[in-house]
PDB file of C-alpha atoms in Angstrom:
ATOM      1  CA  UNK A 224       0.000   0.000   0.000  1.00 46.00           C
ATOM      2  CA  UNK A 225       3.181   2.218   0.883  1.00 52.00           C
ATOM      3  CA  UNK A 226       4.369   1.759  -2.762  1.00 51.00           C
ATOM      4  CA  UNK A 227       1.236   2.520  -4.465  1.00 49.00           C
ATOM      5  CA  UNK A 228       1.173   6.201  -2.370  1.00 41.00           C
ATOM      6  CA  UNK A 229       4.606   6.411  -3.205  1.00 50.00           C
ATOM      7  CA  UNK A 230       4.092   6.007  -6.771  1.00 49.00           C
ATOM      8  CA  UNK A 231       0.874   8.220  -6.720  1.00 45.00           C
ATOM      9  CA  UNK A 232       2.778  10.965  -5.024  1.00 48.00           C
ATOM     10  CA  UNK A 233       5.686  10.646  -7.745  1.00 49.00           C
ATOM     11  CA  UNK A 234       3.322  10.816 -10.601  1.00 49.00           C
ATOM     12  CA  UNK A 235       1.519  14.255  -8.905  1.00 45.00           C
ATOM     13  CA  UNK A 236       4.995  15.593  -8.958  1.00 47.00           C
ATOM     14  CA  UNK A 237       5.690  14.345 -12.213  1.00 50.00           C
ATOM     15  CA  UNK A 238       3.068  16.253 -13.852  1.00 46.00           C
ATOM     16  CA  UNK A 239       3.959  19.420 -11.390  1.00 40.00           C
ATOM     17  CA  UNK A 240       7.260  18.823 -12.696  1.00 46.00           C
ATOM     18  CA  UNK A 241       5.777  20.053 -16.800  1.00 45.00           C
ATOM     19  CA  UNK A 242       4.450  22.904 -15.431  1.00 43.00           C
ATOM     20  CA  UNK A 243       8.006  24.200 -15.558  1.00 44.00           C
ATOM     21  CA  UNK A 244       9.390  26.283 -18.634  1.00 45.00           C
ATOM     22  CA  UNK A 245      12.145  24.338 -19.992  1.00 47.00           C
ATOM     23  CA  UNK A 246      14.756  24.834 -22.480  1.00 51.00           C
ATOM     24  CA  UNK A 247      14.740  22.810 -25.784  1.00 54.00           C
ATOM     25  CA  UNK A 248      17.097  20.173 -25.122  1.00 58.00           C
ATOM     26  CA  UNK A 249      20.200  20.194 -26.953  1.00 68.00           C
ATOM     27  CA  UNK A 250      20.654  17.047 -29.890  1.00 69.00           C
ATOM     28  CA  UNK A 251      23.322  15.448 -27.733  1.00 73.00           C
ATOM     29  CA  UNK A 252      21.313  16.056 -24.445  1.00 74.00           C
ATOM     30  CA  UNK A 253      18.326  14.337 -26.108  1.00 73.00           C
ATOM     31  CA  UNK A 254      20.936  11.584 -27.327  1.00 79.00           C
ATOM     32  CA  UNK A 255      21.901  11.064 -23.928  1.00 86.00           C
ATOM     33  CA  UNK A 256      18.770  10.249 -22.526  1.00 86.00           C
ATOM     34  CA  UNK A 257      17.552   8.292 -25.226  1.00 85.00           C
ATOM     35  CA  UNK A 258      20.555   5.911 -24.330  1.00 89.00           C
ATOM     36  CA  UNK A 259      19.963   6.160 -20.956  1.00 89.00           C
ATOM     37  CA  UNK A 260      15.942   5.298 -21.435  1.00 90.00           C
ATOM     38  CA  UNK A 261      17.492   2.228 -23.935  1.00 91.00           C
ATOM     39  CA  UNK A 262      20.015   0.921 -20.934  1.00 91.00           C
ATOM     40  CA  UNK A 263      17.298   0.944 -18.096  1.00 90.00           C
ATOM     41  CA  UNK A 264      15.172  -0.789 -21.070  1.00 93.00           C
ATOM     42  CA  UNK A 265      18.133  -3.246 -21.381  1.00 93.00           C
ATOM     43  CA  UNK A 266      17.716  -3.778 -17.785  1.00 91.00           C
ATOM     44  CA  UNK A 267      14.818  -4.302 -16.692  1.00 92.00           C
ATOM     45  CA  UNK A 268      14.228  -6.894 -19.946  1.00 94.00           C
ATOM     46  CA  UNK A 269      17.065  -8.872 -18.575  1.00 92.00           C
ATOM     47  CA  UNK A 270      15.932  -8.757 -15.050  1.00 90.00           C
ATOM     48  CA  UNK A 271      12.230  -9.282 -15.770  1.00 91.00           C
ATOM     49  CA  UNK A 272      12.775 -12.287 -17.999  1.00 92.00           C
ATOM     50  CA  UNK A 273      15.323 -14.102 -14.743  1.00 90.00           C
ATOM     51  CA  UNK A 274      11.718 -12.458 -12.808  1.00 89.00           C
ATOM     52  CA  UNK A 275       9.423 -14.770 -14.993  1.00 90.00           C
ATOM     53  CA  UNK A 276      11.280 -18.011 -14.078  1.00 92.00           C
ATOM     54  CA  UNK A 277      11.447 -17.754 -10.533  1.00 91.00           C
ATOM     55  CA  UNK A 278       7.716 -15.816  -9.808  1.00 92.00           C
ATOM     56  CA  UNK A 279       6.271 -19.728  -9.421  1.00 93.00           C
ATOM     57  CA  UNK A 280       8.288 -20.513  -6.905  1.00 93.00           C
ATOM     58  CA  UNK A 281       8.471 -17.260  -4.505  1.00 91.00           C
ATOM     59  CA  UNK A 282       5.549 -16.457  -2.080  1.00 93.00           C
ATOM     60  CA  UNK A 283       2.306 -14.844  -3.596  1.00 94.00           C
ATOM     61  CA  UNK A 284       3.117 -11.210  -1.577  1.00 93.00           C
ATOM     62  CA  UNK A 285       6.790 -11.404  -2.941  1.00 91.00           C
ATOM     63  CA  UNK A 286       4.998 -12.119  -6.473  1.00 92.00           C
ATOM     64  CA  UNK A 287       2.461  -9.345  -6.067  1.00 93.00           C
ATOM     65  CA  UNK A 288       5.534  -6.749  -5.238  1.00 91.00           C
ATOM     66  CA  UNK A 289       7.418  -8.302  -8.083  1.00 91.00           C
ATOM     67  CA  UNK A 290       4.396  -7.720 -10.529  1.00 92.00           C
ATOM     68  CA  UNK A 291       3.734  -4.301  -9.120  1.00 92.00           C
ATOM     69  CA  UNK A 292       7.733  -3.321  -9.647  1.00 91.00           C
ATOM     70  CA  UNK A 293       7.166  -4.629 -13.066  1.00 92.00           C
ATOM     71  CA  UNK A 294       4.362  -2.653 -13.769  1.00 92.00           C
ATOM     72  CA  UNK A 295       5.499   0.309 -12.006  1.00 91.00           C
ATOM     73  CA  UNK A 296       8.952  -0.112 -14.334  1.00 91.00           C
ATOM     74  CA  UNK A 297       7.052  -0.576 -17.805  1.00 93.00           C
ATOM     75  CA  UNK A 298       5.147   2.795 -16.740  1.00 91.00           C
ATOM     76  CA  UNK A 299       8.220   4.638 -16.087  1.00 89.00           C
ATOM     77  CA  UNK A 300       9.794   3.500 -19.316  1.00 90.00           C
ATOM     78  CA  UNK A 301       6.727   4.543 -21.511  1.00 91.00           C
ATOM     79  CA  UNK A 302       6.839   7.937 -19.673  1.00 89.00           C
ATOM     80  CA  UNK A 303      10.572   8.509 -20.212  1.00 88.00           C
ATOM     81  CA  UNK A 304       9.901   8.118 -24.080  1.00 88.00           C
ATOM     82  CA  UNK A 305       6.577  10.121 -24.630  1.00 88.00           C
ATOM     83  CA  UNK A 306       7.595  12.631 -21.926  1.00 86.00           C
ATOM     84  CA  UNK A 307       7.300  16.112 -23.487  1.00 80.00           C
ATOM     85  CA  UNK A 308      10.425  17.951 -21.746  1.00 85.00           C
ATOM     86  CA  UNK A 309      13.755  16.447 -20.016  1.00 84.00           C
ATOM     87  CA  UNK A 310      12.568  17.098 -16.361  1.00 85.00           C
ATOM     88  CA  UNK A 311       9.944  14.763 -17.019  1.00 87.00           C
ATOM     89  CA  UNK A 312      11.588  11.977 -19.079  1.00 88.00           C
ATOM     90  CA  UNK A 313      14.393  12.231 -16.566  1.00 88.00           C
ATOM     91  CA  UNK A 314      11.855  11.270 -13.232  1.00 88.00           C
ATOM     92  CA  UNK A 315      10.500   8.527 -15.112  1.00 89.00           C
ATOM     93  CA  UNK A 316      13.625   6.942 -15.887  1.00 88.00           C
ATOM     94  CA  UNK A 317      14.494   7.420 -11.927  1.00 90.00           C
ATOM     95  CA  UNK A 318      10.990   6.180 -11.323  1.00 88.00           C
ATOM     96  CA  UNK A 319      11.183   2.965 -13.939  1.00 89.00           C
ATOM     97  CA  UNK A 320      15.530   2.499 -12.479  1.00 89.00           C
ATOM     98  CA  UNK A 321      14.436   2.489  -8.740  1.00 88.00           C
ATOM     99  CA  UNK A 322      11.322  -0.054  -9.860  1.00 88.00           C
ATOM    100  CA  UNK A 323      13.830  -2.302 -11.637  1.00 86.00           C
ATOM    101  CA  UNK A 324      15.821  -2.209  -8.395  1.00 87.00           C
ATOM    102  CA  UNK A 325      12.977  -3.534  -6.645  1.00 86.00           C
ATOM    103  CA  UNK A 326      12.144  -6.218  -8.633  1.00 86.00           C
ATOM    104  CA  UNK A 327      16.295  -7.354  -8.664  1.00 82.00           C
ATOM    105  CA  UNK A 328      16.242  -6.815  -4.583  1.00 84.00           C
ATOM    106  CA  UNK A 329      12.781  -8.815  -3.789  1.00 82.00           C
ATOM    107  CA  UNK A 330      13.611 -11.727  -6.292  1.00 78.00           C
ATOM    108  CA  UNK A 331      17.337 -11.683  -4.648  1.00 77.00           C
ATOM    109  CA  UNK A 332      15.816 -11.885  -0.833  1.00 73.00           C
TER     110      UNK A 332
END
């Protein structure tokens, strides 16, 4: 329940977040975080695939937070590509690299 709030209050500040005027990025700053947005991709693919094959096997509340860090990551990652100025694509790429941390840290434990 603590993550859900936690995501709810990131999104809120998220959209606070476009209300600021931003410079155009630059071509190499947009560069940079479109490889950034493709390594957390790389990632979380990676991680969520090892995810898959051990989700039978785990208890259904460490499945639930591993399906909710999965969801929570695939949200961030669609954000960080449609977002419509840095600030934003930038917290949903923290957003979608902390929930990929999750999921590696509760499958780990």
């Amino acid at each position: 329940m603590k993550t859900i709030l936690i995501a709810a209050i990131c999104a809120a500040s998220m959209s606070l977040a476009s209300c600021a005027t931003m410079p155009t990025p630059t071509t190499e700053t947009a560069t940079q975080i479109g490889t950034a947005i493709d390594r957390a991709q790389a990632a979380y693919d990676r991680i969520a695939a090892s995810a898959e094959v051990i989700l039978p096997f785990l208890s259904p509340e460490r499945q639930a937070r591993i399906r909710l860090a999965m969801a929570l990551t695939e949200r961030g990652l669609i954000a960080a590509r449609t977002a419509a100025t840095v600030v934003e694509q930038l917290a949903a790429l923290k957003q979608a690299e902390a929930a990929t941390a999750t999921i590696e840290t509760t499958a780990a434990n």
